[in-house]
mmCIF file with all atom_site columns, C-alpha atoms and ligand atoms in Angstrom:
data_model
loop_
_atom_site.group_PDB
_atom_site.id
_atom_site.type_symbol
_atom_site.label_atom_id
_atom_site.label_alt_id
_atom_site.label_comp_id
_atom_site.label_asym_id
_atom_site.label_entity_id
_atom_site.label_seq_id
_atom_site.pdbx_PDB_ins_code
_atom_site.Cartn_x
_atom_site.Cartn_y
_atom_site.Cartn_z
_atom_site.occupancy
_atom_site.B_iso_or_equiv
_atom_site.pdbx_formal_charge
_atom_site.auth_seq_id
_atom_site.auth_comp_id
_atom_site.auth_asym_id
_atom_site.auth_atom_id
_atom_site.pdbx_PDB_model_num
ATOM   1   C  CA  . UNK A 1 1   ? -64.485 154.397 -137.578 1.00 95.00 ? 1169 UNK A CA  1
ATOM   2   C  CA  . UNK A 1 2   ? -66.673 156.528 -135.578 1.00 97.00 ? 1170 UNK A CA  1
ATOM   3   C  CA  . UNK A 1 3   ? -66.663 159.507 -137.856 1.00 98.00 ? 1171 UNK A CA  1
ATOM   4   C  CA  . UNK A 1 4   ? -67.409 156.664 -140.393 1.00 98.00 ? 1172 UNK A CA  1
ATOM   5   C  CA  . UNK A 1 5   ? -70.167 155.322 -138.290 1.00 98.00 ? 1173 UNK A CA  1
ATOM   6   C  CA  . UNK A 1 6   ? -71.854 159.301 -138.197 1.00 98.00 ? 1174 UNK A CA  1
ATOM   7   C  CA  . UNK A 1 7   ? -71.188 159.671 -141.325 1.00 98.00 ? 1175 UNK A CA  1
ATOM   8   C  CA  . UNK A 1 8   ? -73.071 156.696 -143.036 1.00 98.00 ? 1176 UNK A CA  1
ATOM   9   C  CA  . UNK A 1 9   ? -75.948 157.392 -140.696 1.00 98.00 ? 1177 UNK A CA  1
ATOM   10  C  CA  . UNK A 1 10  ? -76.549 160.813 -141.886 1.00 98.00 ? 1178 UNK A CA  1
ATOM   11  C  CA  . UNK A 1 11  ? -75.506 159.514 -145.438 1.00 98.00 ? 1179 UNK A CA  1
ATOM   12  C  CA  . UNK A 1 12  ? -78.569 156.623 -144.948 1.00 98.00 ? 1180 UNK A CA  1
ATOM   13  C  CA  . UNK A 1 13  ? -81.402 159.180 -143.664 1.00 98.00 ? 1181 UNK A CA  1
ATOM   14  C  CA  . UNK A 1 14  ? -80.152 161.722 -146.130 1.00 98.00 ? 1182 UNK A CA  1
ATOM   15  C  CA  . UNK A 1 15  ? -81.036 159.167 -148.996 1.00 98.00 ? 1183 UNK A CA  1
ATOM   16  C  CA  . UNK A 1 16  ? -84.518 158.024 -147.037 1.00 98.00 ? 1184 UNK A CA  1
ATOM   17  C  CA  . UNK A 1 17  ? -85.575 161.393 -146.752 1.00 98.00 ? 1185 UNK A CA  1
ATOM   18  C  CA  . UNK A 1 18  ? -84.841 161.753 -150.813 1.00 98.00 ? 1186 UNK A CA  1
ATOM   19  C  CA  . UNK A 1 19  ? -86.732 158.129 -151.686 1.00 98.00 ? 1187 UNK A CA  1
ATOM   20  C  CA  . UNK A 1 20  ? -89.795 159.677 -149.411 1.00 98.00 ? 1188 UNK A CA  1
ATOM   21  C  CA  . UNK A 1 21  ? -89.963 163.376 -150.921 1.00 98.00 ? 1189 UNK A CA  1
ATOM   22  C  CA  . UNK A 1 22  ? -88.772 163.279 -154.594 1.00 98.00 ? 1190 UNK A CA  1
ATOM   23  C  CA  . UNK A 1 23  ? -90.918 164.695 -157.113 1.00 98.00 ? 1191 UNK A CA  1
ATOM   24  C  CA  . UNK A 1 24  ? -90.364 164.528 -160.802 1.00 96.00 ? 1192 UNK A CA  1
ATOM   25  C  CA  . UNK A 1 25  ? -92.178 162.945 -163.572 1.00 96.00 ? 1193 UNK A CA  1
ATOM   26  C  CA  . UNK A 1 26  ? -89.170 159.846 -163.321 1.00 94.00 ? 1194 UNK A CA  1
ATOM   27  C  CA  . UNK A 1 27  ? -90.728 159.235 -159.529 1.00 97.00 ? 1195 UNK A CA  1
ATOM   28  C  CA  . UNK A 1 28  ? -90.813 155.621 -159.272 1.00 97.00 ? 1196 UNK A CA  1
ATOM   29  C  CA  . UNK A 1 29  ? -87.291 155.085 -161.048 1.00 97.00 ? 1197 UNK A CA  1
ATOM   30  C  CA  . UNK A 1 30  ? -85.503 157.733 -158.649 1.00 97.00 ? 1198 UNK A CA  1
ATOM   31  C  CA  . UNK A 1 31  ? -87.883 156.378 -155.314 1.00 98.00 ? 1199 UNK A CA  1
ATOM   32  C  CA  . UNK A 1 32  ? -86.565 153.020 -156.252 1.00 98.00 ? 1200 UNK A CA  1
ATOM   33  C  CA  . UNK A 1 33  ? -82.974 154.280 -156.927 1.00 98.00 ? 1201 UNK A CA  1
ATOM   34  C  CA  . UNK A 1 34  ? -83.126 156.070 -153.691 1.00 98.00 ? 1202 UNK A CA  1
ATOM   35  C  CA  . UNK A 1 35  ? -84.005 153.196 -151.775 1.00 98.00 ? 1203 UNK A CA  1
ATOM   36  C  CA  . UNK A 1 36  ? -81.485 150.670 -153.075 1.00 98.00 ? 1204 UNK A CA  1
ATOM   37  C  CA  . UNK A 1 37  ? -78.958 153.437 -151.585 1.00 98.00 ? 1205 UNK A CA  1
ATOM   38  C  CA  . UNK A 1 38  ? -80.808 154.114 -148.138 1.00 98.00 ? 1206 UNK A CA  1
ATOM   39  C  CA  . UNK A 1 39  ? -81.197 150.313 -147.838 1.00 98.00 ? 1207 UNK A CA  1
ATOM   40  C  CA  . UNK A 1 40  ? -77.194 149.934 -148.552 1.00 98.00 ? 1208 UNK A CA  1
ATOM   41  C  CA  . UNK A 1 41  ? -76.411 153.118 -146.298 1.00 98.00 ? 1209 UNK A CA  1
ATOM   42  C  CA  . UNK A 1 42  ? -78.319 151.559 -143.778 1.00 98.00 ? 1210 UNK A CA  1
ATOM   43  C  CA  . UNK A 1 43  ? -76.443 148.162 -143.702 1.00 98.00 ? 1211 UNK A CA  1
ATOM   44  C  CA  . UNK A 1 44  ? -73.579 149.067 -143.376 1.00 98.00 ? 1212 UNK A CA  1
ATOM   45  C  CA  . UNK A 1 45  ? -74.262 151.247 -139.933 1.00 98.00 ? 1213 UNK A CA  1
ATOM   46  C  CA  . UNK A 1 46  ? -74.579 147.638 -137.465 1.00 98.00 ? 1214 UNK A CA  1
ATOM   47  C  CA  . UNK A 1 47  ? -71.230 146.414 -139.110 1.00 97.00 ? 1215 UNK A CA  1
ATOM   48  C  CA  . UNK A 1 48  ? -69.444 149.485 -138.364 1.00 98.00 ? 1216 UNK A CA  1
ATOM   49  C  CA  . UNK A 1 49  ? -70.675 150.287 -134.879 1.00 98.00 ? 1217 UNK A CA  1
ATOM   50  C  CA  . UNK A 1 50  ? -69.635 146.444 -134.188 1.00 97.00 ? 1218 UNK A CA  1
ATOM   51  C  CA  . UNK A 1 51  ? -66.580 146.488 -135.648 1.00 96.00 ? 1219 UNK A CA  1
ATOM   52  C  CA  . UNK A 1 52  ? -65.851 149.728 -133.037 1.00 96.00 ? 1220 UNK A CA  1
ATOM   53  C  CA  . UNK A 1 53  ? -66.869 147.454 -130.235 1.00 97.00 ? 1221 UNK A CA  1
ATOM   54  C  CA  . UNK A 1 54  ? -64.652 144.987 -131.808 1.00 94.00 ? 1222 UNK A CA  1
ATOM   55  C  CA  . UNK A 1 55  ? -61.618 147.436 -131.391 1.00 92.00 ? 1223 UNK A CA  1
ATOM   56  C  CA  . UNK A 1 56  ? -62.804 148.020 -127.274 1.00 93.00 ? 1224 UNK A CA  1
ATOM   57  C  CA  . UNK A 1 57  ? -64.713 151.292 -128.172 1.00 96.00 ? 1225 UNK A CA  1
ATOM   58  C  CA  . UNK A 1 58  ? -67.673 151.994 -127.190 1.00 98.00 ? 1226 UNK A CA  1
ATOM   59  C  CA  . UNK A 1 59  ? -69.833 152.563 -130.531 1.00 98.00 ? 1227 UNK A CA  1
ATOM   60  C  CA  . UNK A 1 60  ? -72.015 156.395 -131.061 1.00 98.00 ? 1228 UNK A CA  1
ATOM   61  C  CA  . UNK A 1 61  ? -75.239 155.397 -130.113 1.00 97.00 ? 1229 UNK A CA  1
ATOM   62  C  CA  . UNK A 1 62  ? -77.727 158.771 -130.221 1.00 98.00 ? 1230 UNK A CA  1
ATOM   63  C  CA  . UNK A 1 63  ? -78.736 161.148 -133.094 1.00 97.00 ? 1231 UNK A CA  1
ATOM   64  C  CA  . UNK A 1 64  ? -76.852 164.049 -131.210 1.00 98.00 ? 1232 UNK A CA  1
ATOM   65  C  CA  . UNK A 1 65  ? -73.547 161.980 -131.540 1.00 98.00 ? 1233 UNK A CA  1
ATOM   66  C  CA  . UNK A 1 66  ? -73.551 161.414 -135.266 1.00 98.00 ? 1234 UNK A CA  1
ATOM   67  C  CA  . UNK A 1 67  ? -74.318 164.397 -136.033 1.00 96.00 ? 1235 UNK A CA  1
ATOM   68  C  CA  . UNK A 1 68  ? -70.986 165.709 -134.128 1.00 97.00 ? 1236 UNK A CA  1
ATOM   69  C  CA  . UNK A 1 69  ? -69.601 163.019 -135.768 1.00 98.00 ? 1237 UNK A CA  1
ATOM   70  C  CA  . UNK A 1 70  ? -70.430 163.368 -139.887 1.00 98.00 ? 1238 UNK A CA  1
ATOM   71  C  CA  . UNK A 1 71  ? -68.284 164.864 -142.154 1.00 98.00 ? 1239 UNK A CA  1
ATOM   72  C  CA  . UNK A 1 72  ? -71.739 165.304 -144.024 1.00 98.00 ? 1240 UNK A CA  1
ATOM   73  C  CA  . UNK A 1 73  ? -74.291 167.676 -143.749 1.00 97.00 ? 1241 UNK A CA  1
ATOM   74  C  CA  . UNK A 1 74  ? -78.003 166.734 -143.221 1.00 97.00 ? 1242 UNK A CA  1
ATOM   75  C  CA  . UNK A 1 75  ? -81.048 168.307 -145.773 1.00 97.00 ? 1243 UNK A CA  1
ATOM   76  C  CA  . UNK A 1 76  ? -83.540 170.090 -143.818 1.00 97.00 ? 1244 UNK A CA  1
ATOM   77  C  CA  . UNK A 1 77  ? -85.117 170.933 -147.440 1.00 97.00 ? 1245 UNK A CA  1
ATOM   78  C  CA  . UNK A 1 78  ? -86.599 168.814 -150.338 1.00 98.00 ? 1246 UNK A CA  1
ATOM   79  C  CA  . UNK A 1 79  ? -84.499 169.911 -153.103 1.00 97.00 ? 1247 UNK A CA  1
ATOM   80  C  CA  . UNK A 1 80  ? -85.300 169.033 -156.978 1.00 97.00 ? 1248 UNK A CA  1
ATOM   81  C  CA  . UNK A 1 81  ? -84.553 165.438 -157.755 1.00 97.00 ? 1249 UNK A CA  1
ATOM   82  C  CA  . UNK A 1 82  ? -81.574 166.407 -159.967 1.00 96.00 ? 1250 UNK A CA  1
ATOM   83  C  CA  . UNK A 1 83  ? -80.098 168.534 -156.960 1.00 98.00 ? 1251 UNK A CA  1
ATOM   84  C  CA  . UNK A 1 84  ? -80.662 165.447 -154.807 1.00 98.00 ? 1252 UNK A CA  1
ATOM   85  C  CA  . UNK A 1 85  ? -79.203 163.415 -157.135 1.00 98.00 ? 1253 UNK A CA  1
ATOM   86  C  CA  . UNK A 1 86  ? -76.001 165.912 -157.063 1.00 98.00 ? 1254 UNK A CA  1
ATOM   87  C  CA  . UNK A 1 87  ? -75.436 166.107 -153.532 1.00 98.00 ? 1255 UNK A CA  1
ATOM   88  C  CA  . UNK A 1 88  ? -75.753 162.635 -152.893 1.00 98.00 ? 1256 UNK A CA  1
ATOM   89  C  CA  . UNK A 1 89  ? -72.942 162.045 -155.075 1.00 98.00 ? 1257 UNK A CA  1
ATOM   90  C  CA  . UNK A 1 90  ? -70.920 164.510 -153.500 1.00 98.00 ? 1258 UNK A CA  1
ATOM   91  C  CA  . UNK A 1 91  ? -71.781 162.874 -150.200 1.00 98.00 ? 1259 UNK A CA  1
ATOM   92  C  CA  . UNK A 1 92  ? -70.603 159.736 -151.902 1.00 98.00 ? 1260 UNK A CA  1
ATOM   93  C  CA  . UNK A 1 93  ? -67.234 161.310 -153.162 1.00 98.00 ? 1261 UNK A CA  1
ATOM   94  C  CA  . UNK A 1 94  ? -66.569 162.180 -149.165 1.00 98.00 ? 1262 UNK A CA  1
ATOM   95  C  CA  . UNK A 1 95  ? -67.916 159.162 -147.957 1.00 98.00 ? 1263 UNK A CA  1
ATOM   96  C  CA  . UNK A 1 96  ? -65.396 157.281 -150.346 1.00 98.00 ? 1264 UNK A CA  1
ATOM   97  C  CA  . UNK A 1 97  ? -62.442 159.555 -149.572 1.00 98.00 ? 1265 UNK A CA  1
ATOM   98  C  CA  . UNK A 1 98  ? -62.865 158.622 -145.815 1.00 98.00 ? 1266 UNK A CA  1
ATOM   99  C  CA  . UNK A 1 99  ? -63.295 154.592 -146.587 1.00 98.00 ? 1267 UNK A CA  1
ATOM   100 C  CA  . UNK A 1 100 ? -59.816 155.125 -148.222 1.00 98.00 ? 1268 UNK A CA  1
ATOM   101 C  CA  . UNK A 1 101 ? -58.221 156.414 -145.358 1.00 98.00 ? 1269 UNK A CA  1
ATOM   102 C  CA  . UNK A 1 102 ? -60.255 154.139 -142.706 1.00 98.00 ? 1270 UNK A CA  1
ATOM   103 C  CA  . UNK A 1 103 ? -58.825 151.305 -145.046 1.00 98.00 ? 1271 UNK A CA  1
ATOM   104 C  CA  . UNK A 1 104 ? -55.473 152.798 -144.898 1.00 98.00 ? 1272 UNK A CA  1
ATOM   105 C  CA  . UNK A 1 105 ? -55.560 152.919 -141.118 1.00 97.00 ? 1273 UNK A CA  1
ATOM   106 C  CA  . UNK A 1 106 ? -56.957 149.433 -140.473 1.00 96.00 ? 1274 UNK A CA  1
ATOM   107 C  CA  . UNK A 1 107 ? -54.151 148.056 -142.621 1.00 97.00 ? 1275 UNK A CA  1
ATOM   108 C  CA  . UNK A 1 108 ? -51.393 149.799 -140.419 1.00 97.00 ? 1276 UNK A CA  1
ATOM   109 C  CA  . UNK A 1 109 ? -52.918 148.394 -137.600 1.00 95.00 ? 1277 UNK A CA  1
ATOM   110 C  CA  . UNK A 1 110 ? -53.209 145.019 -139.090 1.00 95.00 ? 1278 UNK A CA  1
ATOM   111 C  CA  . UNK A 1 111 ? -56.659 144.852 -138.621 1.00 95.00 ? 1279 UNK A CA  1
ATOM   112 C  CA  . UNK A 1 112 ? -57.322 143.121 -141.874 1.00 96.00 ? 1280 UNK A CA  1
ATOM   113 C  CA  . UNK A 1 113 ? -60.915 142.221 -140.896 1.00 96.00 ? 1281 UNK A CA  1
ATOM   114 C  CA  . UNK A 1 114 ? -61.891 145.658 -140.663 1.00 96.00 ? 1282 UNK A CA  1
ATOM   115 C  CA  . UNK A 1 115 ? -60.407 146.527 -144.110 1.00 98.00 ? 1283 UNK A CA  1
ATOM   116 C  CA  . UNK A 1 116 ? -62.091 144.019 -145.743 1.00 98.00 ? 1284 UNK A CA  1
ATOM   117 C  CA  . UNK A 1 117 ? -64.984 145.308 -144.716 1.00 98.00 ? 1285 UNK A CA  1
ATOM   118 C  CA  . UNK A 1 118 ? -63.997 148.572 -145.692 1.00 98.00 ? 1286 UNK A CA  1
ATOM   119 C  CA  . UNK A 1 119 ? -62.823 147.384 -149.214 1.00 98.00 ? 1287 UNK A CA  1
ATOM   120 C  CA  . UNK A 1 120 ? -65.848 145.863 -149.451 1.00 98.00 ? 1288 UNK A CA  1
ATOM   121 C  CA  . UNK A 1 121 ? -67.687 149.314 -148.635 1.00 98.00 ? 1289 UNK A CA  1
ATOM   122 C  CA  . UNK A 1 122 ? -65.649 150.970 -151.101 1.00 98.00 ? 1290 UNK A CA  1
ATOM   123 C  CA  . UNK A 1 123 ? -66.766 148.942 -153.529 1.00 98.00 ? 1291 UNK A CA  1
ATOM   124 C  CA  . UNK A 1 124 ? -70.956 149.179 -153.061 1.00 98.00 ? 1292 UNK A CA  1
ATOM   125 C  CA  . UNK A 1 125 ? -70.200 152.926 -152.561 1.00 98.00 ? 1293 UNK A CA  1
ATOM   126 C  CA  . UNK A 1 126 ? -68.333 153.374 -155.979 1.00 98.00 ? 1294 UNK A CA  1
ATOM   127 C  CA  . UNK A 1 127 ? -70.935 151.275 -157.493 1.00 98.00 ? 1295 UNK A CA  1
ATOM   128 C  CA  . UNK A 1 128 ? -73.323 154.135 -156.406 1.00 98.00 ? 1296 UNK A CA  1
ATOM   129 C  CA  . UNK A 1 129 ? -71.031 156.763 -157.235 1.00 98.00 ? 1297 UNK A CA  1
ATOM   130 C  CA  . UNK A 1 130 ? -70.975 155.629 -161.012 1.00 98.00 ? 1298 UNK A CA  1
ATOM   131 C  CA  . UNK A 1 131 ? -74.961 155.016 -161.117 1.00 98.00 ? 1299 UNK A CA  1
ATOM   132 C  CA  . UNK A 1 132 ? -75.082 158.281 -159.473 1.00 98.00 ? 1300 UNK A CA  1
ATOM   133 C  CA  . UNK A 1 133 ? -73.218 159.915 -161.885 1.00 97.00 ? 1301 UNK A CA  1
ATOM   134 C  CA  . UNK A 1 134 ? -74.635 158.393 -164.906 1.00 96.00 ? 1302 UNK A CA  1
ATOM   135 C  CA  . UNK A 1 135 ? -77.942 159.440 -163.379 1.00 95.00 ? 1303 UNK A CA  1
ATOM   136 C  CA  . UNK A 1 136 ? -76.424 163.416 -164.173 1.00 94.00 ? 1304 UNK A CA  1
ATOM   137 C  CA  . UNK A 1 137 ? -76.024 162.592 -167.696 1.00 92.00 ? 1305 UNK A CA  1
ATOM   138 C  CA  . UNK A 1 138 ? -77.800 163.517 -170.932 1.00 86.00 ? 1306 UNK A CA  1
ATOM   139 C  CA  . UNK A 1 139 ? -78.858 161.520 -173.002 1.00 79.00 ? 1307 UNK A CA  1
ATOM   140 C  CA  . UNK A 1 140 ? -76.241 161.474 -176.398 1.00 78.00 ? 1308 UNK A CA  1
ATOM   141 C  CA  . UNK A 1 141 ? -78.002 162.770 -179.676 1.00 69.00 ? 1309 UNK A CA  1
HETATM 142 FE FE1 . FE2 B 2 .   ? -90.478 153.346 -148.933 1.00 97.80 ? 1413 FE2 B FE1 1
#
């Protein structure tokens, strides 16, 4: 949950960064876009950090931390929209492999709570992952 909690911190100023700096003649459909992800990225980081408390851990609380912590890398750059597009599906593709196994874990543990909320997760994050995706597309002739 920690690594989760690092992880969709990066993930959410990755994708804030992106709705601030993209350029392309599509701006205000991929600002937009960009936001609806940063603002779901960004929800989810109080749940998680709670649910660690929850569990009698104490939750990652500095910049330093999640960075340790994600199995994501940051941007330092502003790439072109379409590469931001592609990486933040990538991102997504990581962030939903380690949902699966954070779900996997809570149910041996029989914290069903916690993967509820993680099946819940999975579920905003594979919405993204398909609108994401269809965002890479070409149009059909
Ligand atoms: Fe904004």
């Amino acid at each position: 949950m920690k690594t989760l909690l690092g992880t969709q911190f990066a993930y959410y100023v990755k994708a804030h960064g992106f709705h601030w700096n993209v350029e392309t003649p599509d701006f205000y459909q991929y600002h937009k876009f960009f936001q609806k992800i940063y603002e779901d990225a960004y929800s989810a980081v109080d749940p998680i950090a709670e649910y660690i408390r929850a569990l009698s851990e104490y939750a990652p609380g500095s910049l330093e931390r999640f960075l340790e912590l994600s199995i994501i890398q940051g941007q330092t750059k502003i790439p072109r929209a379409r590469l931001m597009i592609e990486e933040l599906l990538s991102d997504s593709g990581q962030i939903i492999q380690l949902l699966n196994q954070c779900f996997e874990d809570a149910t041996q543990e029989n914290a069903q709570d916690v993967a509820n909320f993680i099946a819940e997760r999975l579920s905003q994050q594979n919405k993204f992952a398909w609108q994401l995706r269809s965002s890479l597309k070409d149009e059909r002739a």
